[in-house]
Coordinates of C-alpha atoms in Angstrom, one line a residue:
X1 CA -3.2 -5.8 -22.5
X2 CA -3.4 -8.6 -24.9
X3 CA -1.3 -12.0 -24.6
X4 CA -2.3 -12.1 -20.7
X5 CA -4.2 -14.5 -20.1
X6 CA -7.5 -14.1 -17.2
X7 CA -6.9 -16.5 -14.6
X8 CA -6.9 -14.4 -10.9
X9 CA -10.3 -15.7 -9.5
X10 CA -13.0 -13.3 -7.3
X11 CA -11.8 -15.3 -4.3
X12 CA -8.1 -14.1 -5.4
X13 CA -8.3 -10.6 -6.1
X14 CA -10.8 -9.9 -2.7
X15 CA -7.6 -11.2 -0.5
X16 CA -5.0 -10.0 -3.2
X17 CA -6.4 -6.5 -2.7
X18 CA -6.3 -6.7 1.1
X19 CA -2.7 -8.4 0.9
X20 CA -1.4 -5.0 -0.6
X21 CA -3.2 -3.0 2.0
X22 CA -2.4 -4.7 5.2
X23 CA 1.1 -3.8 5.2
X24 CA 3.3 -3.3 8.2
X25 CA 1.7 -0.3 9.0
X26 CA -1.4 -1.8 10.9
X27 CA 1.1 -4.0 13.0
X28 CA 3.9 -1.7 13.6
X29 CA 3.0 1.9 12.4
X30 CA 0.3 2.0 14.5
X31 CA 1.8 2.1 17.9
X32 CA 4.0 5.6 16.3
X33 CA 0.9 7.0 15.4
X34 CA -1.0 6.3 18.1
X35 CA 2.2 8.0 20.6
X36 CA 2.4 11.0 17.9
X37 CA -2.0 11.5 17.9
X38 CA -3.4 9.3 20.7
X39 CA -6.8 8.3 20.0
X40 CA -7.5 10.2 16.8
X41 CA -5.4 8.1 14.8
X42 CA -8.9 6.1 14.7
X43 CA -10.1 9.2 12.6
X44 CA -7.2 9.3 10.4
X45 CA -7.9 6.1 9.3
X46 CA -11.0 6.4 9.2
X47 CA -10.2 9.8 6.8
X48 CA -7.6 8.1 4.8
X49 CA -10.2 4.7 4.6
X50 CA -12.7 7.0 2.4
X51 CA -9.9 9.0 0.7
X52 CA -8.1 5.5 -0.5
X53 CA -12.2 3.8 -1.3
X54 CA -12.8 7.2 -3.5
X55 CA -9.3 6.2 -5.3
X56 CA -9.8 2.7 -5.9
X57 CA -13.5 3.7 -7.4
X58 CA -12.0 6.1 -10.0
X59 CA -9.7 3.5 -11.2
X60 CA -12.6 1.1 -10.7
X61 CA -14.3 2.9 -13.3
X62 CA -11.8 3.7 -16.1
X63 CA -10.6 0.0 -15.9
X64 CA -14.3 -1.1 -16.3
X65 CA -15.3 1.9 -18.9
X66 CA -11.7 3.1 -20.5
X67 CA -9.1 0.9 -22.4
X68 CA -10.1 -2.5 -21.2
X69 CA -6.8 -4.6 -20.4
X70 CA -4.9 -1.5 -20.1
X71 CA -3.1 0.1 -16.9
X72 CA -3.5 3.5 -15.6
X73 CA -0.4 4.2 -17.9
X74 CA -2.5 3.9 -20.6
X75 CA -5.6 5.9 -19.1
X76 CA -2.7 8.8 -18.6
X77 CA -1.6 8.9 -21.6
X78 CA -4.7 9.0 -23.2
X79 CA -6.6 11.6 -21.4
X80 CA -3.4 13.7 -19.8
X81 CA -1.2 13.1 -23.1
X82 CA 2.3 10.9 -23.6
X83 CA 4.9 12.7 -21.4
X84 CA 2.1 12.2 -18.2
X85 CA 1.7 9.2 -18.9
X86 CA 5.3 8.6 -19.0
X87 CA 6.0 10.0 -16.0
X88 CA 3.1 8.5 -13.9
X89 CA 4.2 5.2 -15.0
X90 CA 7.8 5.5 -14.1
X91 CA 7.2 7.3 -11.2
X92 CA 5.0 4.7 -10.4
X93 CA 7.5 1.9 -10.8
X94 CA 10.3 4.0 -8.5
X95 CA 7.5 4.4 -5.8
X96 CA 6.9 0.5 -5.6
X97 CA 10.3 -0.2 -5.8
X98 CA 11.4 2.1 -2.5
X99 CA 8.5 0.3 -1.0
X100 CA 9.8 -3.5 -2.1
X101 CA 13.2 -2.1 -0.4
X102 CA 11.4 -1.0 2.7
X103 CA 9.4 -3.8 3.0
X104 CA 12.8 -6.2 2.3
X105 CA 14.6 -4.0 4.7
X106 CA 12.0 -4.6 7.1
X107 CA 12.0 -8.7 6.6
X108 CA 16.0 -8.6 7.2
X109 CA 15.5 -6.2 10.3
X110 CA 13.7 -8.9 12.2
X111 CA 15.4 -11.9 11.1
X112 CA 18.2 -10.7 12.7
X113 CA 16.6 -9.3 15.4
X114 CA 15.5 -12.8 16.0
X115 CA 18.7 -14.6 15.3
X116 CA 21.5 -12.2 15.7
X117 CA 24.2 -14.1 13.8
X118 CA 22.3 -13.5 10.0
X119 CA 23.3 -10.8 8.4
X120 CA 20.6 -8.0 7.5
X121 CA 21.1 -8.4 4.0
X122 CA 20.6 -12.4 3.8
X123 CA 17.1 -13.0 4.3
X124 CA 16.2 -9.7 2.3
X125 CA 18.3 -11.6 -0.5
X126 CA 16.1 -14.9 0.1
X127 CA 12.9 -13.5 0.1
X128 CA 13.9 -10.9 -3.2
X129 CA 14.7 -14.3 -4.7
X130 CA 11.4 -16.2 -3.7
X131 CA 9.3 -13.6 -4.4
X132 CA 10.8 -13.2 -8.1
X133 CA 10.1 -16.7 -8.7
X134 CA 6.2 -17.0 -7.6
X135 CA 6.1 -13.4 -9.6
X136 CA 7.3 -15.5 -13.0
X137 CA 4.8 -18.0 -12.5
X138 CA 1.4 -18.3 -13.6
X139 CA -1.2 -15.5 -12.3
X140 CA -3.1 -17.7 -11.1
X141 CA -0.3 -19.3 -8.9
X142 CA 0.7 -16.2 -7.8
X143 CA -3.0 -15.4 -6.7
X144 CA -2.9 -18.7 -4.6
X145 CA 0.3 -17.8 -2.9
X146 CA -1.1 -14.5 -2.0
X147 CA -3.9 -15.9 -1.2
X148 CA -2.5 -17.9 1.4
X149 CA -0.3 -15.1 2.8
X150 CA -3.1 -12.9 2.7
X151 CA -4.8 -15.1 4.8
X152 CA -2.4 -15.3 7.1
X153 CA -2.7 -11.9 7.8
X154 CA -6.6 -11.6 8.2
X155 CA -6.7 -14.5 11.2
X156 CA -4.1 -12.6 13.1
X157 CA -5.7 -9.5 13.1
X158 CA -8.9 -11.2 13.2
X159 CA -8.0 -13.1 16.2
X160 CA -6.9 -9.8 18.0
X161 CA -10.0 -8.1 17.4
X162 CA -12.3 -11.2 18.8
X163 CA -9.6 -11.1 21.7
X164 CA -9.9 -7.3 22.0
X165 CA -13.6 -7.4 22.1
X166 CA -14.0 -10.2 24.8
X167 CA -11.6 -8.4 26.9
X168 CA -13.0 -5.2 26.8
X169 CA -16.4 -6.4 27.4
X170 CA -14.8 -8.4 30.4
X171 CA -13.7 -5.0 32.1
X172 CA -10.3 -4.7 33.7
X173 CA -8.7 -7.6 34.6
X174 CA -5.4 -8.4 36.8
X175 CA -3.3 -8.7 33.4
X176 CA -5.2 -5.4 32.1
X177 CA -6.6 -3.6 34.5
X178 CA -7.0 -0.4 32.6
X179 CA -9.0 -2.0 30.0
X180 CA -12.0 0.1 29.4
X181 CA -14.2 2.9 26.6
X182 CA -13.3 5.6 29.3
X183 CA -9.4 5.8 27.7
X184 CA -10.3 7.2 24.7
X185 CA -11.8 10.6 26.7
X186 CA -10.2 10.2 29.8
X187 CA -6.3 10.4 29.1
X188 CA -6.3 13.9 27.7
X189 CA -9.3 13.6 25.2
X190 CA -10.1 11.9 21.8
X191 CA -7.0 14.4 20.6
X192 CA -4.6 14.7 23.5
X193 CA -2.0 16.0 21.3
X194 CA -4.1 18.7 19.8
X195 CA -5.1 19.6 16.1
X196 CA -1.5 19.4 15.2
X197 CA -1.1 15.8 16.4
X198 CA -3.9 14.6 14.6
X199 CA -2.6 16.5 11.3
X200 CA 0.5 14.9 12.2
X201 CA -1.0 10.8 11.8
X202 CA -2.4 12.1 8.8
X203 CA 0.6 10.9 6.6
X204 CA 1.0 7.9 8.5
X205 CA -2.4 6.9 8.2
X206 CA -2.4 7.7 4.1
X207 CA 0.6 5.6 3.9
X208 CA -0.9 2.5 5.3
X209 CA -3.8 2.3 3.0
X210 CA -1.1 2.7 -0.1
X211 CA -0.8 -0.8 -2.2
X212 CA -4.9 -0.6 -2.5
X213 CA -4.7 0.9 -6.3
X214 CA -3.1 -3.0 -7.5
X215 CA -6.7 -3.8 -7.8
X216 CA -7.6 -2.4 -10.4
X217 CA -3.7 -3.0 -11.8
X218 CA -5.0 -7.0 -12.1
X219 CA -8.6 -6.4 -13.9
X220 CA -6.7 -7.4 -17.0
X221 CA -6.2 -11.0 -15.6
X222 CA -9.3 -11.2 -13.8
X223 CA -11.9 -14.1 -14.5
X224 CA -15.1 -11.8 -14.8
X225 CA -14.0 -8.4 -13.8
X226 CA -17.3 -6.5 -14.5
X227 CA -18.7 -8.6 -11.7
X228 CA -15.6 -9.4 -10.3
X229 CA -14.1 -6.0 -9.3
X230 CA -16.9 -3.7 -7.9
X231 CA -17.4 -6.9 -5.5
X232 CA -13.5 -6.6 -4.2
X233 CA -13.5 -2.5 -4.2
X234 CA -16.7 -2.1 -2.0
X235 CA -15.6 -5.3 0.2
X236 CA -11.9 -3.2 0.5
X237 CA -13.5 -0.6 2.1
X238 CA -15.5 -2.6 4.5
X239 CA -12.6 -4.9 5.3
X240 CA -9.9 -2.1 5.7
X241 CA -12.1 -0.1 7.4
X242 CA -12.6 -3.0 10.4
X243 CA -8.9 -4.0 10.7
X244 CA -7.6 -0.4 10.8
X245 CA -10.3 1.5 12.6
X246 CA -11.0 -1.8 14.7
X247 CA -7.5 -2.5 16.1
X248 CA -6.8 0.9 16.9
X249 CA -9.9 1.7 18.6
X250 CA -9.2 -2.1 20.9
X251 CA -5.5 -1.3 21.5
X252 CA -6.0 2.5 22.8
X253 CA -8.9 0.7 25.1
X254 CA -7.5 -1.7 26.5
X255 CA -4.3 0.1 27.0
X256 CA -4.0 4.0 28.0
X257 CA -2.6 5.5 24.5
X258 CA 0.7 6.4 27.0
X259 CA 1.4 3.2 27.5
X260 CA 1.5 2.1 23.7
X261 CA 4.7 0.7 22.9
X262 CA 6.4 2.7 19.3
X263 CA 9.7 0.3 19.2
X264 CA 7.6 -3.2 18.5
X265 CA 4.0 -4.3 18.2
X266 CA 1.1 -3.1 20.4
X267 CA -0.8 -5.9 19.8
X268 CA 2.1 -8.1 20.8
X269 CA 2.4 -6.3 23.6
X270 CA -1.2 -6.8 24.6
X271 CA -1.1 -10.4 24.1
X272 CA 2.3 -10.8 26.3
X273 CA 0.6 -8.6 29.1
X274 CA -2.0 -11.5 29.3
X275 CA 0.8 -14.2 29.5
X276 CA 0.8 -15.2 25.9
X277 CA 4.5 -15.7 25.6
X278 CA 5.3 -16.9 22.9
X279 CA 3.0 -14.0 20.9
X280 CA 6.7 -12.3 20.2
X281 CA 7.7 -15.3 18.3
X282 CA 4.6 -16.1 16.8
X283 CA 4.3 -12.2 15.8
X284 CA 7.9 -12.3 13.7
X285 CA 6.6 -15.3 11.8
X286 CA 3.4 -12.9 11.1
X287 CA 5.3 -10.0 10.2
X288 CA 7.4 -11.8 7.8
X289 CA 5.0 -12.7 5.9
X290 CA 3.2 -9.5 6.2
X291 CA 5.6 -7.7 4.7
X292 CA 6.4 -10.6 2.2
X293 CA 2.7 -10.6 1.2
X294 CA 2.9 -6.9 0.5
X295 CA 6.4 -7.0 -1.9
X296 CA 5.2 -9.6 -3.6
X297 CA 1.7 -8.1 -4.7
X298 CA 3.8 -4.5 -5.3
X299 CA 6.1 -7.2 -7.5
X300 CA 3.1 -7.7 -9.2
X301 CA 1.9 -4.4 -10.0
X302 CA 5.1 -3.1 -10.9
X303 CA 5.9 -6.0 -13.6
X304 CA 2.6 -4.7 -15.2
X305 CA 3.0 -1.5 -15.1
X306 CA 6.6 -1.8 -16.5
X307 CA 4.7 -3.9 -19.3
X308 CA 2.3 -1.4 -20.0
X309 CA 4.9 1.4 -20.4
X310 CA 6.9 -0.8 -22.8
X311 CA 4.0 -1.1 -24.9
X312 CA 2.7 2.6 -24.9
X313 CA 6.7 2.9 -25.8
X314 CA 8.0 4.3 -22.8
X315 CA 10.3 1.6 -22.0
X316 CA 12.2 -0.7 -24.2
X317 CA 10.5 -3.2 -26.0
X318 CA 11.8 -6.6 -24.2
X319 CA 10.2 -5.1 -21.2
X320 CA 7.0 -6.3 -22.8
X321 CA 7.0 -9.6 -23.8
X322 CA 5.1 -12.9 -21.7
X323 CA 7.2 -15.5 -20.7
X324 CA 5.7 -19.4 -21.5
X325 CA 3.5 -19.0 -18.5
X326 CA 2.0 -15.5 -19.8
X327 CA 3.4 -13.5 -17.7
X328 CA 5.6 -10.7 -17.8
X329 CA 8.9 -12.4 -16.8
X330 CA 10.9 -9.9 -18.1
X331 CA 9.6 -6.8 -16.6
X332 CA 9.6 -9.0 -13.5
X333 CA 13.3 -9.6 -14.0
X334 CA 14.3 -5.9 -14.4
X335 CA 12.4 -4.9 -10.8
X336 CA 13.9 -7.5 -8.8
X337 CA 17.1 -6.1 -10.2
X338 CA 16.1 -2.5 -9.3
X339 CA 14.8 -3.7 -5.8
X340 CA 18.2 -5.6 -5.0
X341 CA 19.4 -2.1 -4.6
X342 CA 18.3 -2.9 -1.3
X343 CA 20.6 -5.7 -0.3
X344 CA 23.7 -3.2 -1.1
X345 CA 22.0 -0.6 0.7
X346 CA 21.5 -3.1 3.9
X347 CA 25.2 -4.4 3.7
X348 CA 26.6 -1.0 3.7
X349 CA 24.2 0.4 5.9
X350 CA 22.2 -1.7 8.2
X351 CA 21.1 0.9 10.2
X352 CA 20.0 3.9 8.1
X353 CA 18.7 2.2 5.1
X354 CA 14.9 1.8 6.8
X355 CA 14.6 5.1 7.6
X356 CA 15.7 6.2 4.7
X357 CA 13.0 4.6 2.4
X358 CA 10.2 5.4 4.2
X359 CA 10.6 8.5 4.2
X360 CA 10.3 9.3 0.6
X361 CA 7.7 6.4 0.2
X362 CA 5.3 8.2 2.2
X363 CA 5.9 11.1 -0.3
X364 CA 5.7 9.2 -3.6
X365 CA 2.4 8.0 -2.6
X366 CA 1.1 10.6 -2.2
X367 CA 2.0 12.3 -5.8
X368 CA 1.2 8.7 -7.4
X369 CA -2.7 9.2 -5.9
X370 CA -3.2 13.0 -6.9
X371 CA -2.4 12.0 -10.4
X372 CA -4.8 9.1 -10.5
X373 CA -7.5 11.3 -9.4
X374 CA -6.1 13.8 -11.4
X375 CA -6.6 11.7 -14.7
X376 CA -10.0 10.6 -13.7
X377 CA -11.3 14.0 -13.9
X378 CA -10.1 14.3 -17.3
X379 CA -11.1 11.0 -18.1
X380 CA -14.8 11.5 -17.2
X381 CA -14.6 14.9 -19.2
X382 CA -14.5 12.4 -22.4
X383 CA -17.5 10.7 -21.7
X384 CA -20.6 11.9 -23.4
X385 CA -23.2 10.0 -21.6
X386 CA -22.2 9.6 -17.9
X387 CA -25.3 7.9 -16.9
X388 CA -23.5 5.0 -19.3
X389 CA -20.7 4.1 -17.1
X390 CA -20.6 1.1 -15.5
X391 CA -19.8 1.2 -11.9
X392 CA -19.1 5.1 -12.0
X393 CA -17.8 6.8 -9.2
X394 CA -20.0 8.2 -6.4
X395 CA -19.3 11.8 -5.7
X396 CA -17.7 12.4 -8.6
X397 CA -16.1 15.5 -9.1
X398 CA -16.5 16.5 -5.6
X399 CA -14.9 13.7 -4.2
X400 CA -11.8 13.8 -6.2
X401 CA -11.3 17.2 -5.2
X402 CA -11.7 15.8 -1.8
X403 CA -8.9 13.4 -2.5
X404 CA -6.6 16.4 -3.8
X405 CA -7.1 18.7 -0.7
X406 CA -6.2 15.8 1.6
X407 CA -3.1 15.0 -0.4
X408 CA -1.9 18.8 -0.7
X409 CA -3.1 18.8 3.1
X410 CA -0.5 16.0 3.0
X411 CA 1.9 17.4 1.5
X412 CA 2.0 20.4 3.2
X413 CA 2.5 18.6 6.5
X414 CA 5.5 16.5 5.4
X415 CA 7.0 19.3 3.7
X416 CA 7.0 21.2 6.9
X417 CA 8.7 18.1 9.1
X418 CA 12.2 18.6 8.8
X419 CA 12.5 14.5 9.0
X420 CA 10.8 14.5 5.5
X421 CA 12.2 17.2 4.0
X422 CA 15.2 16.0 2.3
X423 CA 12.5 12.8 1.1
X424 CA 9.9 15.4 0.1
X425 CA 13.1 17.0 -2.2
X426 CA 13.9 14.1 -3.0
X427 CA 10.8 12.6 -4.7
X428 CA 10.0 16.4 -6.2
X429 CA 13.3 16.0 -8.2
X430 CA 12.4 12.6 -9.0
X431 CA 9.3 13.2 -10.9
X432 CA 10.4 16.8 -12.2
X433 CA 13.4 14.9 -13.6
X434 CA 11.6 12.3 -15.7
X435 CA 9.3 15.5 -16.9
X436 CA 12.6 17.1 -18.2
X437 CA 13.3 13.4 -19.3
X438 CA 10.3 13.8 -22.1
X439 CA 11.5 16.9 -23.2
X440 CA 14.5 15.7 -24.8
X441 CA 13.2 12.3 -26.0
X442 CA 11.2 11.7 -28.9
X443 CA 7.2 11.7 -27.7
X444 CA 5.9 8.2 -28.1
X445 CA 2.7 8.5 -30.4
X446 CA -0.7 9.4 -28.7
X447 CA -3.2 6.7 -28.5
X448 CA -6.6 6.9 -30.7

């Protein structure tokens, strides 16, 4: 995209990446999953780990091969034609703003867990507000806020898996006495809830890797990304990999998967069963900025890709333009607008709004992945010469077919929950509805 200038360093984008991955999922999702699957949620993520690496190295490649400085709206359009790319792009936006509501939602939810006498709705205000503001700064302010909350983030979980490890190597102890390999095999097996409970953490385990994909969303303001980017995609997997896989597999050792709590954090939990405390107070701060960190880099990709679509013509043209500081203030200034849906939604109702959200998100991520895989294929049936890609995909068809049986696998299991049903309609209609939407507007023109 020209007029944006290159300022997120390697450092940056590494942590920026694992910001929008390391969502609330690996701190509160978890302990659901675990109750709904036991043990094998450490496959599902494992499953989903590969699924989301095979992802972010298709994009990986058509950012590093295809319309340099573009988004995937452009790589869409281009190889699926204008009315996919239009709906990709806007679907895309809706999808990250449910999630910015959710993860809002979810920042008012425990502020007034915490202090009873704030309203949901006023710290979900304050943080929409804050994170608009780093979002109009540079990029390369941005990247050392997210940096920092990023950060944030890694030594918690960091410290709980060099706790985890100690204790489990300790053996039982007074404070954890069923600490010990044995639970993974001894409390009803690796899948005590059967095949269906391990289809069933699935979805939940797809969801928590979603937010990986802004990556490749930021190679157009990357210092170096040929060298840059396939350092941060291979280190994702790695990284992701450890904190998912890694804290699951300590928490359902060092506590029988029974006795995982689903109404707060497991790892709090843990800590307070060895007499830490304060690790419920400490926790909130972490959450916070857990889920702050993870709005603010959807904020990011969101004001791009709204960018990107008014440029290809899909959105009106003051959604384009850079603000003094080069970025997209605009486009920045339109999603906090859509997101602040949320704040009406958590004044009216408190109580319903989380579910709500959630709900859908999990199926808009799914339909947002199966057509970047989707458009890979067709991208890579451009290329003349594949043995002159730089940092091409490995496994490539195969492995985006792999992608698109696990999301109709997916699919198929939300479809059949009656929680997700009315989400699963929901999002159907949403992106069938901006498909009708391109048949009545005039095309924008194709890209040479």
């Amino acid at each position: 995209m020209k007029g944006k200038t290159q300022g997120l360093t390697g450092r940056q984008v590494e942590y920026f990446a694992l910001g929008g991955a390391l969502g609330s999922g690996i701190f509160l999702g978890v302990g659901q999953g675990i109750h709904i699957g036991g043990p094998s949620l450490i496959l599902a993520y494992a499953v989903a780990g590969i699924v989301m690496y095979i992802v972010a190295r298709c994009l990986g490649e058509m950012a590093l091969n295809g319309n340099r400085g573009g988004s995937f709206v452009s790589y869409t359009k281009r190889y699926w034609g204008p009315r996919a790319g239009f709906v990709h792009g806007w679907g895309y936006w809706v999808c990250g703003t449910m999630v910015c509501m959710a993860e809002l939602t979810a920042v008012g939810m425990l502020v007034h867990s915490w202090i009873p006498s704030i309203p949901q709705w006023i710290p979900a205000l304050g943080g929409l507000l804050m994170l608009c503001f780093i979002n109009t700064l540079r990029v390369r302010v941005f990247g050392e806020v997210e940096f920092g909350m990023a950060l944030i983030k890694i030594l918690a979980l960091s410290l709980f898996l060099v706790v985890g490890v100690w204790l489990l190597f300790a053996g039982p102890t007074t404070s954890l006495p069923t600490a010990t390999v044995n639970n993974l095999w001894t409390q009803g097996g690796f899948f005590p809830t059967g095949l269906q409970g391990f289809l069933s953490v699935l979805p939940i385990a797809a969801f928590a890797f979603g937010g990986t994909e802004l990556i490749c969303l930021a190679a157009a303001e990357t210092v170096d990304p040929e060298r840059t980017l396939p350092r941060a995609i291979n280190g994702l997997l790695v990284r992701l990999l450890l904190f998912y896989v890694g804290t699951t597999f300590l928490i359902v050792t060092l506590v029988p998967w029974r006795e995982v709590p689903t109404d707060g954090s497991p790892i709090v939990a843990i800590f307070e069963r060895m007499g830490v405390r304060a690790a419920g107070a400490i926790m909130s701060v972490v959450l916070i900025t857990v889920l702050l960190s993870a709005c603010n880099s959807l904020m990011f990709g969101m004001a791009r890709v709204l960018r990107a679509l008014a440029l290809e013509r899909c959105a009106p043209a003051p959604f384009g333009r850079l603000n003094r500081y080069d970025t997209p203030g605009n486009a920045v200034a339109v999603s906090m607008l859509a997101i602040s849906a949320a704040i009406a939604l958590n004044y009216f109702i408190p109580g319903e709004v989380f579910g709500l959200l959630m709900n859908s998100i999990a199926m808009a991520v799914v339909a947002v992945w199966a057509i970047f895989v989707a458009v890979h294929l067709r991208f890579r049936r451009s290329v003349d010469d594949l043995g002159s890609l730089t940092y091409a995909a490995p496994f490539a068809p195969w492995g985006n077919l792999f992608v698109l049986l696990f999301l109709v696998a997916v699919t198929g299991i939300l479809a059949m929950d009656a929680t997700f049903r009315p989400a699963f309609i929901y999002v159907a209609g949403l992106f069938a509805g901006l498909f009708l939407f391109t048949l009545v507007r005039k095309p924008p023109p194709t890209v040479d």
